[in-house]
XYZ file of C-alpha atoms in Angstrom:
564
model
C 55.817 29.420 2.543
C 54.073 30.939 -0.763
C 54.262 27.294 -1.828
C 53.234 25.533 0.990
C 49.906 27.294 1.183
C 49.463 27.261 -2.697
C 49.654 23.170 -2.380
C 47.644 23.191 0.627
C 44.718 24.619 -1.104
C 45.052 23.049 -3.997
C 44.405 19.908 -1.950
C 41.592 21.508 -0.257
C 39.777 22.453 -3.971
C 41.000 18.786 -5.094
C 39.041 17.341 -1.649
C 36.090 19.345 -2.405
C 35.442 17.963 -6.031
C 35.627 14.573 -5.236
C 34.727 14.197 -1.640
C 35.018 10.667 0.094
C 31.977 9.046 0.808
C 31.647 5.737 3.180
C 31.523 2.665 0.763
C 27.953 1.056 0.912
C 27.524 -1.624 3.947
C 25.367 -3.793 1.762
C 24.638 -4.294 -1.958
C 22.407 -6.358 -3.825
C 22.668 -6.927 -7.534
C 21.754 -8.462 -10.944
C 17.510 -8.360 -9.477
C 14.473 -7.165 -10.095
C 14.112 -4.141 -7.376
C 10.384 -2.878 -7.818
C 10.640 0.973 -6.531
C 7.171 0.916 -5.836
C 7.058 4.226 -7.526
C 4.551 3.219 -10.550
C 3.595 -0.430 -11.867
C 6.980 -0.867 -13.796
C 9.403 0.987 -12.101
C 12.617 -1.393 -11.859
C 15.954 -1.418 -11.209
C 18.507 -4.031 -11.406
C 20.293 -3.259 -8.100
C 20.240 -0.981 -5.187
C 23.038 -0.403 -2.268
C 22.642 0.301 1.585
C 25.142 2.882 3.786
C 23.855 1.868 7.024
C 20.099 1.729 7.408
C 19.269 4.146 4.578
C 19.104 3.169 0.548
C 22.048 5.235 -0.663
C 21.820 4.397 -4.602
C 19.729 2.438 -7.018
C 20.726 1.654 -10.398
C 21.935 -1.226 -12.811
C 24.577 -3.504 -11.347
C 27.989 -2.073 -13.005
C 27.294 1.113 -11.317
C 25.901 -0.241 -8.033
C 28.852 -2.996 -7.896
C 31.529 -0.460 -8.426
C 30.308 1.774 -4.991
C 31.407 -1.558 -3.194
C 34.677 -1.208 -0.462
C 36.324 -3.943 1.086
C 33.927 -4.587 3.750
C 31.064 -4.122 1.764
C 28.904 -7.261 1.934
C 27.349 -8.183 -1.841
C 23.837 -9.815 -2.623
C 23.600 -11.748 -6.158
C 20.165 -11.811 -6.550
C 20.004 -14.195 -9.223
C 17.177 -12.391 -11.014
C 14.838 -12.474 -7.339
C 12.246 -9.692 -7.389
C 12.761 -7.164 -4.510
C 10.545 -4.839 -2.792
C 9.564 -2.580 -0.050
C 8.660 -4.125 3.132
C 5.201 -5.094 3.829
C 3.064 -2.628 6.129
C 0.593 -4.295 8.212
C -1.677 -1.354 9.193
C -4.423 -2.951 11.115
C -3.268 -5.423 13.555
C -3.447 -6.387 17.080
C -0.355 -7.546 17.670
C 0.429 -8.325 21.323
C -2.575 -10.452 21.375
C -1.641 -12.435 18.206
C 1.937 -13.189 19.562
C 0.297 -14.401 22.926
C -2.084 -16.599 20.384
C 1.301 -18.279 19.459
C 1.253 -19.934 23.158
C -2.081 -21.251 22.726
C -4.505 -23.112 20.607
C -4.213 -21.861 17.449
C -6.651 -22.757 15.106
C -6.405 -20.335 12.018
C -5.533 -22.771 9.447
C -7.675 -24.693 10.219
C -10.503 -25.877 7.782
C -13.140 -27.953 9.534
C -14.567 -28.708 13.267
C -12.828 -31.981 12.834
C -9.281 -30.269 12.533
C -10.319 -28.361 15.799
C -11.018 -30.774 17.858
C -7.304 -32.597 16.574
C -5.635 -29.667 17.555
C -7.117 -28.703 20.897
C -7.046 -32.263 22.172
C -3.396 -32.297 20.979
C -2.994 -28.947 22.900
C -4.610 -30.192 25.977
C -2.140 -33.399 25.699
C 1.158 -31.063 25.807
C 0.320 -29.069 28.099
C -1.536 -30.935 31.061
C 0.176 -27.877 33.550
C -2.338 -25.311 31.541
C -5.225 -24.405 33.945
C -6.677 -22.762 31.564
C -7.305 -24.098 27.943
C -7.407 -21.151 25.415
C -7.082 -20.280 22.118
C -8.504 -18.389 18.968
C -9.518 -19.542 14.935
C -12.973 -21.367 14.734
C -14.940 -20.217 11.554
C -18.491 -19.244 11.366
C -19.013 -21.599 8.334
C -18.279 -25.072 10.564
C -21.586 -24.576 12.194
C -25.259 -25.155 10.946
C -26.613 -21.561 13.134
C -23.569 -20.445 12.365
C -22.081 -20.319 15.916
C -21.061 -22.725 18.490
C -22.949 -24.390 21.153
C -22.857 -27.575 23.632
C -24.062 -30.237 21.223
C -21.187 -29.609 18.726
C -18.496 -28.587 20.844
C -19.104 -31.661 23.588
C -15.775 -32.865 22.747
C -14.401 -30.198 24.556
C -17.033 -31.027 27.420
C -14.049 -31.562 29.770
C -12.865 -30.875 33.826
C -10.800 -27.797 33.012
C -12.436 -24.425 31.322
C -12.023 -23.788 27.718
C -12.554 -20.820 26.331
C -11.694 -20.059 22.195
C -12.663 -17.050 20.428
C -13.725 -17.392 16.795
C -10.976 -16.263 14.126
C -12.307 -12.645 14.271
C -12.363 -12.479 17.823
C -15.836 -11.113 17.866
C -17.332 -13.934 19.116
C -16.121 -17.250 21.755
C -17.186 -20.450 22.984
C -16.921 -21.317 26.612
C -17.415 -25.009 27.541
C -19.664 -25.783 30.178
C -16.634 -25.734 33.068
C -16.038 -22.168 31.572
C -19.332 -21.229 32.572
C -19.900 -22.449 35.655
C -16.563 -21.073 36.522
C -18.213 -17.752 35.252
C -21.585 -18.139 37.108
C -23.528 -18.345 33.588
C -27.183 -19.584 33.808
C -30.161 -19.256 32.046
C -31.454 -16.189 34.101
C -27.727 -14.366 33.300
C -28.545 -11.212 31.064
C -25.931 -9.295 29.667
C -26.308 -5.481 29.611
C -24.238 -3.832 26.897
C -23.007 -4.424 23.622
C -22.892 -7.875 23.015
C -24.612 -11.174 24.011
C -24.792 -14.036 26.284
C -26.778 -16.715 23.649
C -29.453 -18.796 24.644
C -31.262 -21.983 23.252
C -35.179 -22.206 22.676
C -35.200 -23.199 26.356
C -33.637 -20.405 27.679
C -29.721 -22.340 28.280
C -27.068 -20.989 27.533
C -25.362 -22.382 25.141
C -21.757 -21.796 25.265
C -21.260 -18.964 22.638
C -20.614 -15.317 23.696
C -21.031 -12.265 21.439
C -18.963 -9.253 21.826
C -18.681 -7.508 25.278
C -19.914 -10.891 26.796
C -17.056 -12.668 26.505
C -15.406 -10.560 28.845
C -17.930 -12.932 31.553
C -15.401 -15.698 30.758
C -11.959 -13.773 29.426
C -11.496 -11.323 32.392
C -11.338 -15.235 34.644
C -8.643 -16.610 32.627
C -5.026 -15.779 34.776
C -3.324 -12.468 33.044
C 0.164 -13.124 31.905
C 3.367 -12.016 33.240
C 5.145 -9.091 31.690
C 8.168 -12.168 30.643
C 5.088 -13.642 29.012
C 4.142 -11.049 26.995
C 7.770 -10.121 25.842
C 8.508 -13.699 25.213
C 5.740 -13.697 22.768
C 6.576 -10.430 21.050
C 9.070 -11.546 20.144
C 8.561 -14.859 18.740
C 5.825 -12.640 16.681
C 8.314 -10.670 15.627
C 9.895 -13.630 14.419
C 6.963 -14.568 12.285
C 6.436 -11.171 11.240
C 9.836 -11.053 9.533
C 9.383 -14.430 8.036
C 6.636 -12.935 5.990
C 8.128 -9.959 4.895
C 6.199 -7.362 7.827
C 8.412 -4.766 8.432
C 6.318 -2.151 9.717
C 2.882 -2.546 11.438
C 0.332 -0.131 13.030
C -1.489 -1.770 16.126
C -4.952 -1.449 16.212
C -5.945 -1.071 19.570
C -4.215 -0.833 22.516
C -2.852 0.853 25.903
C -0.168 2.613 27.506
C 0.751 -0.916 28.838
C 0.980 -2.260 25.719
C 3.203 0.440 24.522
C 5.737 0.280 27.163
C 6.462 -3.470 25.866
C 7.592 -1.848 22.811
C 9.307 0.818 24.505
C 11.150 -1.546 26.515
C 12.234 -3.756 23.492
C 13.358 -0.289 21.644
C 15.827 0.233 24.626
C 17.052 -3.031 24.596
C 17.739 -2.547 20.491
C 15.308 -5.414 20.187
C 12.673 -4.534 17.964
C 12.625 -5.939 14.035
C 9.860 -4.097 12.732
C 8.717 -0.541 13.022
C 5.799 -0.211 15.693
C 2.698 2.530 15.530
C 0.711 2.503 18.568
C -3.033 3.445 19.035
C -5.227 3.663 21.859
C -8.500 2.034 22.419
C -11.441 4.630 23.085
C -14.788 3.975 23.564
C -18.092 5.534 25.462
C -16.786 4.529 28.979
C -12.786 6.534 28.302
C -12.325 9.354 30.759
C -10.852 12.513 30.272
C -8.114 11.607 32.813
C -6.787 8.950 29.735
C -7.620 11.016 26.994
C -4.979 13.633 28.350
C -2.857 11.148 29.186
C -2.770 9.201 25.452
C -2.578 13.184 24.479
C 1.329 13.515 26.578
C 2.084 10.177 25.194
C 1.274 11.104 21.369
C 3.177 14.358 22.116
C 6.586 12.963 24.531
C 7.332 9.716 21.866
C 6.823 12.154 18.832
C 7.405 11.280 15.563
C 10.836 11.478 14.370
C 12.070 8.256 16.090
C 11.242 5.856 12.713
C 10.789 2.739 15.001
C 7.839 3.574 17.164
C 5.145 6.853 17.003
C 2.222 7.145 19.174
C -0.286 8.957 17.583
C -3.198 7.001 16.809
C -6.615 6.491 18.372
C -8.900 3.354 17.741
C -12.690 3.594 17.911
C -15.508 0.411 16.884
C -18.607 1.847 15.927
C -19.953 -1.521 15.565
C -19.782 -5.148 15.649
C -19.407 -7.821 12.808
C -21.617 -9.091 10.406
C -21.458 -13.257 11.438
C -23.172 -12.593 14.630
C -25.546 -9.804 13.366
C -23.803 -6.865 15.486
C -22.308 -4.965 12.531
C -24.633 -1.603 12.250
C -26.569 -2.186 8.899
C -29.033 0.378 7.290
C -31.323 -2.092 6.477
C -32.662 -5.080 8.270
C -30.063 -8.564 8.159
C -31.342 -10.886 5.530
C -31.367 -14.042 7.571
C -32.940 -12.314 10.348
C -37.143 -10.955 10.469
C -37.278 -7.234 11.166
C -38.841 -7.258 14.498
C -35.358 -9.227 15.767
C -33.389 -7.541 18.463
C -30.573 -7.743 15.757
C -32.105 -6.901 12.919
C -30.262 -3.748 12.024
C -27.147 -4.908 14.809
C -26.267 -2.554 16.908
C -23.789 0.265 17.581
C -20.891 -0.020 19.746
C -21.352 3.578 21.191
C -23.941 6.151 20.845
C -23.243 8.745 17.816
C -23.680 11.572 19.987
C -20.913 10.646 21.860
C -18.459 9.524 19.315
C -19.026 12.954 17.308
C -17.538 14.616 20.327
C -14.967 12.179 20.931
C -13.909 12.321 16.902
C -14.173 16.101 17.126
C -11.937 16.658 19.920
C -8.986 14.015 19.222
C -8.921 15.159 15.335
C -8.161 18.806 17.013
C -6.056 17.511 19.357
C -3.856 15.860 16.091
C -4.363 12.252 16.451
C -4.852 10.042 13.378
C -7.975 8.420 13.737
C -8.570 4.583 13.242
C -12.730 3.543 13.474
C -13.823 -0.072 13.608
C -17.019 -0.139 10.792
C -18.303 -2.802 9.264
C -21.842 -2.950 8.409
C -22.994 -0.094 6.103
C -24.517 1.956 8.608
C -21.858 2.008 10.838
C -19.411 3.710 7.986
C -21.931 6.097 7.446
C -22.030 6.704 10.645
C -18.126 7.155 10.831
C -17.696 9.550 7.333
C -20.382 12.282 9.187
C -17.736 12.141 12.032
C -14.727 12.372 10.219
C -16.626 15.127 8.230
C -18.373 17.174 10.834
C -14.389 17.636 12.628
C -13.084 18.807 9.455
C -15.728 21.441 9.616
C -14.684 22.112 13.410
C -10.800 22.276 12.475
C -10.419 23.056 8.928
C -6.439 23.630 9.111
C -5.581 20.865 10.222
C -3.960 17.397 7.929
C -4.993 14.407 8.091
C -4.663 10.673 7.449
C -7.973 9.509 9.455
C -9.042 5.838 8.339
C -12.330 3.554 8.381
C -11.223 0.370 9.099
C -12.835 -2.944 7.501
C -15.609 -1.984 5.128
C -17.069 -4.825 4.498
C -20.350 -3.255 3.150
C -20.739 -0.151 1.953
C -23.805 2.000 0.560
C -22.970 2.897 -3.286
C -23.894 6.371 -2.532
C -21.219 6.513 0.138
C -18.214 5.144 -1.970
C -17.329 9.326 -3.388
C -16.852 10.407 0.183
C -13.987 8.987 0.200
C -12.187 10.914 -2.578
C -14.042 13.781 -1.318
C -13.019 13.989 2.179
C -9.443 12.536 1.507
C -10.956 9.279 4.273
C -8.762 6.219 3.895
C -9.763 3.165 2.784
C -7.945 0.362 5.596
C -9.510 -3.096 4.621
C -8.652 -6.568 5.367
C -8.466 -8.208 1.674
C -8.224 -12.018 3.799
C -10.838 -11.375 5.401
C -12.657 -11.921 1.889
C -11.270 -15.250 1.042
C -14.248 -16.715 -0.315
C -13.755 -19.842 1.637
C -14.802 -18.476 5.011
C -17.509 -16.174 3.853
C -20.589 -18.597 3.793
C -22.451 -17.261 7.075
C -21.513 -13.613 6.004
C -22.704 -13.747 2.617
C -26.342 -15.275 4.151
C -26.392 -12.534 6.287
C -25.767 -10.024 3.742
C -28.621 -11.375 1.437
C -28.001 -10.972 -2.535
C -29.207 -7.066 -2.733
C -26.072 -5.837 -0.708
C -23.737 -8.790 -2.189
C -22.439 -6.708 -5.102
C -20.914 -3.971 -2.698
C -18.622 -6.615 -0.266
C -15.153 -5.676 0.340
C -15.511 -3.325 -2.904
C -11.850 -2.493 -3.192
C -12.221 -2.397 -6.921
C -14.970 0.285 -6.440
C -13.443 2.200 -3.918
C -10.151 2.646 -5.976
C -12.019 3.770 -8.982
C -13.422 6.968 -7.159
C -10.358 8.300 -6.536
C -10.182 7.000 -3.320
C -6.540 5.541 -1.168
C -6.704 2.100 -0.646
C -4.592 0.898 2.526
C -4.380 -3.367 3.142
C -3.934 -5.206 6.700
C -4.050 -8.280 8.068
C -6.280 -8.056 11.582
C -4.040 -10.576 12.757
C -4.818 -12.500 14.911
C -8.739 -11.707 13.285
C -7.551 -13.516 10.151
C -7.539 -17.099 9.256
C -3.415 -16.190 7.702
C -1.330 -13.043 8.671
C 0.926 -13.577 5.734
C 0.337 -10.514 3.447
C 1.274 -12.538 0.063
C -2.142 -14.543 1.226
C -4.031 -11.744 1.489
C -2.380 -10.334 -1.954
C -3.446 -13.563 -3.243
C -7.312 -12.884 -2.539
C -7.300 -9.346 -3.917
C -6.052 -10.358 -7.554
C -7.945 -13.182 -7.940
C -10.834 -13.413 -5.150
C -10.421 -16.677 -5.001
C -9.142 -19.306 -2.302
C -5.538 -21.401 -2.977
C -7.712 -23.994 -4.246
C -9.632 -21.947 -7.056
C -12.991 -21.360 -5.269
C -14.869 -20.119 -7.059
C -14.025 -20.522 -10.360
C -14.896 -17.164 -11.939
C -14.084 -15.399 -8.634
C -16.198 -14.193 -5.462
C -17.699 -10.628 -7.005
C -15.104 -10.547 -9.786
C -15.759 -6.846 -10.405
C -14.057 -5.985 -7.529
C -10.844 -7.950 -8.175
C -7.853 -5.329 -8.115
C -4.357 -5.684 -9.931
C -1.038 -6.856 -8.744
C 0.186 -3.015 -8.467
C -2.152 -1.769 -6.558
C -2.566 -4.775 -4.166
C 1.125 -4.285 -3.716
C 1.068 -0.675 -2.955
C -1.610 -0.900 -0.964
C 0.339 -3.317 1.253
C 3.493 -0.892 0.676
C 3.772 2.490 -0.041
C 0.390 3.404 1.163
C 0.629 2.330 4.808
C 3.403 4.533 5.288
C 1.573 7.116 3.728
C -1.550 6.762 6.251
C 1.182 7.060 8.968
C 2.499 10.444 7.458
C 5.376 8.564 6.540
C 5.583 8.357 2.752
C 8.999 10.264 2.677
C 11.406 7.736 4.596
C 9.411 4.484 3.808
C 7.661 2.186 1.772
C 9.014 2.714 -1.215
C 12.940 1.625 -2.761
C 14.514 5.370 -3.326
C 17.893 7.043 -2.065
C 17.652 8.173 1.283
C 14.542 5.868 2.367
C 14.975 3.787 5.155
C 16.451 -0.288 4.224
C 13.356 -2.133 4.301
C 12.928 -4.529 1.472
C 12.480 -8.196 0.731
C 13.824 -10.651 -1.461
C 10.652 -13.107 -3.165
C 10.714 -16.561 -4.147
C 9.169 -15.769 -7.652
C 8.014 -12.783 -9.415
C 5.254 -12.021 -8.192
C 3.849 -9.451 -11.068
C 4.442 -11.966 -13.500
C 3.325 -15.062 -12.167
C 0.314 -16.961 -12.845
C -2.527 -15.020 -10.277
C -3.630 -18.514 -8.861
C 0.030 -18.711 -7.869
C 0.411 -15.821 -6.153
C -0.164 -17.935 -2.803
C 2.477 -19.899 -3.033
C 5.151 -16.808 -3.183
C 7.812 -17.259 -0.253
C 9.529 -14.022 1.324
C 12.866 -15.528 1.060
C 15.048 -12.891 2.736
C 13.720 -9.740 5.039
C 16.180 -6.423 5.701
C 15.145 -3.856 8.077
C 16.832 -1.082 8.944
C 19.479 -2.698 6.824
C 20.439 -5.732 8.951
C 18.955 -9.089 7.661
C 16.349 -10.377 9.857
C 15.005 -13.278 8.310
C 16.525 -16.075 5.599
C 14.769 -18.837 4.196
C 15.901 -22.171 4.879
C 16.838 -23.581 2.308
């Protein structure tokens, strides 16, 4: 008996000093596995238990974890990294683009015009003709109107917002659909535009393409899933595999919900919800029990966002500026733009959401408007000093030098757009700007240099590409695929490889409070990575474009493969 229990623990001591562990599910080897911990932190190989990284090494070691059903990558020498975040987009309303006329890469009126007609041709059962991409830059005033849209003069309405979705052009059906005339005056922010006569003609600013929009036949709730999930399908053939929505409802939530029961969803989902001057308590407690029941330690979807806009955009002269619009005289309605809701108001909105613990997301654009958005942020943090945060200012495009140390100061984010810089599209903008405020566009460079977090986004479908490597392309070089211009668009403000990278990485999950299970290649971090065409941090800049995600792992399961 003395024996029996002497071998007995004796196994038991033998157990406990080299205890079994389930062989990896997935490894991938002889690579180039970027960490995302520091600009050179590499490793040759990595290996996945499930949906977690469970080691990361050189390939002998890594190789040797594998068990007989463990499935093994060569990477050939591929580059490998972290998932991209996309935290700014809209995303429901991009995948619903995908079922219209999309226009984003396109590069003259002449392409949309092809398109649409083609569109129209396809799809003679659409009552409706809609759609979303036309640039600023393919018109002489800068926007739209009847003379150089008539090819779209036709018996059904059409109705196309402009790539940003800031402004739209409704055809003359659209309108008279709408009951637009000459004596129709629009009363909020936004515009109904008129010729010298008084006409309307066909473009819509802001609120006052809801005239047209709220006409156009909602879709069904098969619709709207239908088109998640072919943009889920897009998402993961770019490498997205997390993204934090940028407006949005408890409607627009549930979808998500409902695809996270089903076991659906391929990327990881952060909702927010839209509030403005015109929200009532009744939703603000209700967006409070939603933030609270979803919580945060499901890693697919969290609920704890809000999304203001303090202002407008600077192409049709509704971004809040601090001093006058170049291309417009001083006594001009839009002269300084306007503000999307008054500041007394948003001060008590900001102050009581940042208490109640939401992260807060603000639309500001012209250089007012973010000064209008760090006194928020700041005054609440005087209100509720205990309390972290991760609150963001969301596009940037101009900023006052003297603001640029708030930033550090206040521990603000920094959530820009880099696409949205691609000097190709930035014509009317840059007019508007005038050449005193030039040197301080999309000042990433700047921003980083005060000490500041820099977090990158898409605005999808308010981008002419959603593809991150795109955007990555810009940010290095600001310059288009095609080398415009030469020397770059600003130069100064060009940023490196690593940070672009992190920025798109590592730093999204850290606005999200999630920097400890994501965005980075560690043990015990959730299996999100892709697999690159090329090395991307050693490739000639002007190539960075043409970088291909080639394979795309989340959660451990392979979502996307290139076609070879």
């Amino acid at each position: 008996m003395r024996n029996l229990l002497l071998l007995f623990l004796l196994i038991l001591f033998f157990s406990s000093c080299n205890p079994t562990t389930n062989p990896p599910s997935l490894i991938l080897i002889n690579g180039k596995i970027w960490t995302g911990e520091g600009p050179d932190t590499f490793v040759e190989a990595l290996a996945i238990e499930g949906n977690v990284i469970s080691e990361t090494g050189n390939s002998e070691t890594i190789s040797a974890l594998a068990g007989p059903e463990t499935e093994i990558i060569d990477l050939q020498g591929k580059l490998v990294t972290a998932g991209f975040n996309d935290a700014h987009i809209h995303f429901l309303s991009g995948s619903m683009g995908l079922t219209q006329v999309d226009l984003l890469a396109t590069t003259s009126l002449e392409e949309v015009f092809e398109i649409t007609a083609s569109f129209i041709q396809n799809n003679p059962e659409k009552e409706w003709i809609t759609g979303r991409g036309w640039q600023y830059t393919y018109f002489e005033t800068g926007l739209p109107d009847h003379q150089t849209m008539k090819a779209l003069d036709i018996d059904k309405p059409v109705f196309i917002k402009a790539y940003d979705g800031h402004s739209a052009y409704a055809n003359p059906k659209a309108l008279e659909m709408a009951g637009i005339t000459s004596s129709t005056v629009f009363e909020g922010f936004g515009e109904v535009v008129k010729d010298a006569s008084g006409n309307p003609t066909g473009a819509l600013k802001e609120g006052a393409m809801s005239l047209v929009g709220n006409l156009v036949p909602q879709p069904s709730y098969e619709d709207e899933i239908q088109a998640l999930q072919k943009g889920m399908e897009l998402a993961a053939s770019l490498g997205i595999t997390s993204m934090q929505n940028a407006s949005g409802s408890e409607k627009e939530l549930k979808l998500f919900l409902d695809l996270l029961a089903k076991n659906e969803l391929t990327i990881r989902y952060a909702a927010s919800f839209s509030v403005g001057e015109n929200t009532t308590p009744e939703e603000l407690d209700r967006f409070n029990f939603l933030k609270d029941s979803i919580g945060t330690a499901n890693p697919w979807i969290r609920a704890d966002a809000i999304k203001f806009m303090i202002d407008g955009v600077i192409e049709s002269h509704t971004a809040a500026m601090l001093e006058h619009y170049s291309d417009l005289l001083p006594e001009d309605e839009l002269a300084l733009g306007l503000l999307n809701i008054p500041s007394e108001k948003y001060n008590a909105l900001v102050k009581k959401l940042d208490a109640e613990g939401f992260r807060l997301y603000t639309h500001a654009i012209g250089d007012r408007g973010v000064r209008e958005v760090f006194s928020a942020y700041e005054n609440a943090v005087k209100e509720n000093p205990t309390l972290e945060r991760r609150h963001r200012i969301e596009h940037i495009e101009t900023i006052s030098p003297d603001d640029i140390p708030r930033f550090s100061k206040s521990g603000i984010l920094a959530s820009m757009e880099p696409i949205h810089a691609d000097p190709a599209t930035v014509g009317v903008w840059s007019k508007a700007i005038g050449e005193e405020r030039l040197l301080w566009s999309f000042a990433w460079n700047s921003i980083l240099n005060s000490g500041a977090k820099l977090v990158f986004s898409s605005d999808w479908p308010a981008c002419i590409s959603l593809d991150p490597i795109r955007g990555i392309h810009v940010a290095v070089n600001r310059r288009d695929p095609s080398g415009f211009p030469e020397e770059g668009w600003i130069p100064r403000e060009k940023i490196s490889i690593y940070e672009a990278m992190k920025a798109y990485t590592s730093m999204g999950a850290f606005s999200s409070f999630e920097e400890n299970k994501k965005g980075l290649i560690k043990p015990g971090f959730l299996a999100d990575l892709i697999v690159l065409s090329e090395d991307i941090f050693t490739l000639d800049p002007m190539r960075i474009h043409e970088v291909k995600v080639e394979k795309t792992i989340v959660d451990g399961k392979k979502v996307f493969q290139l076609e070879k």
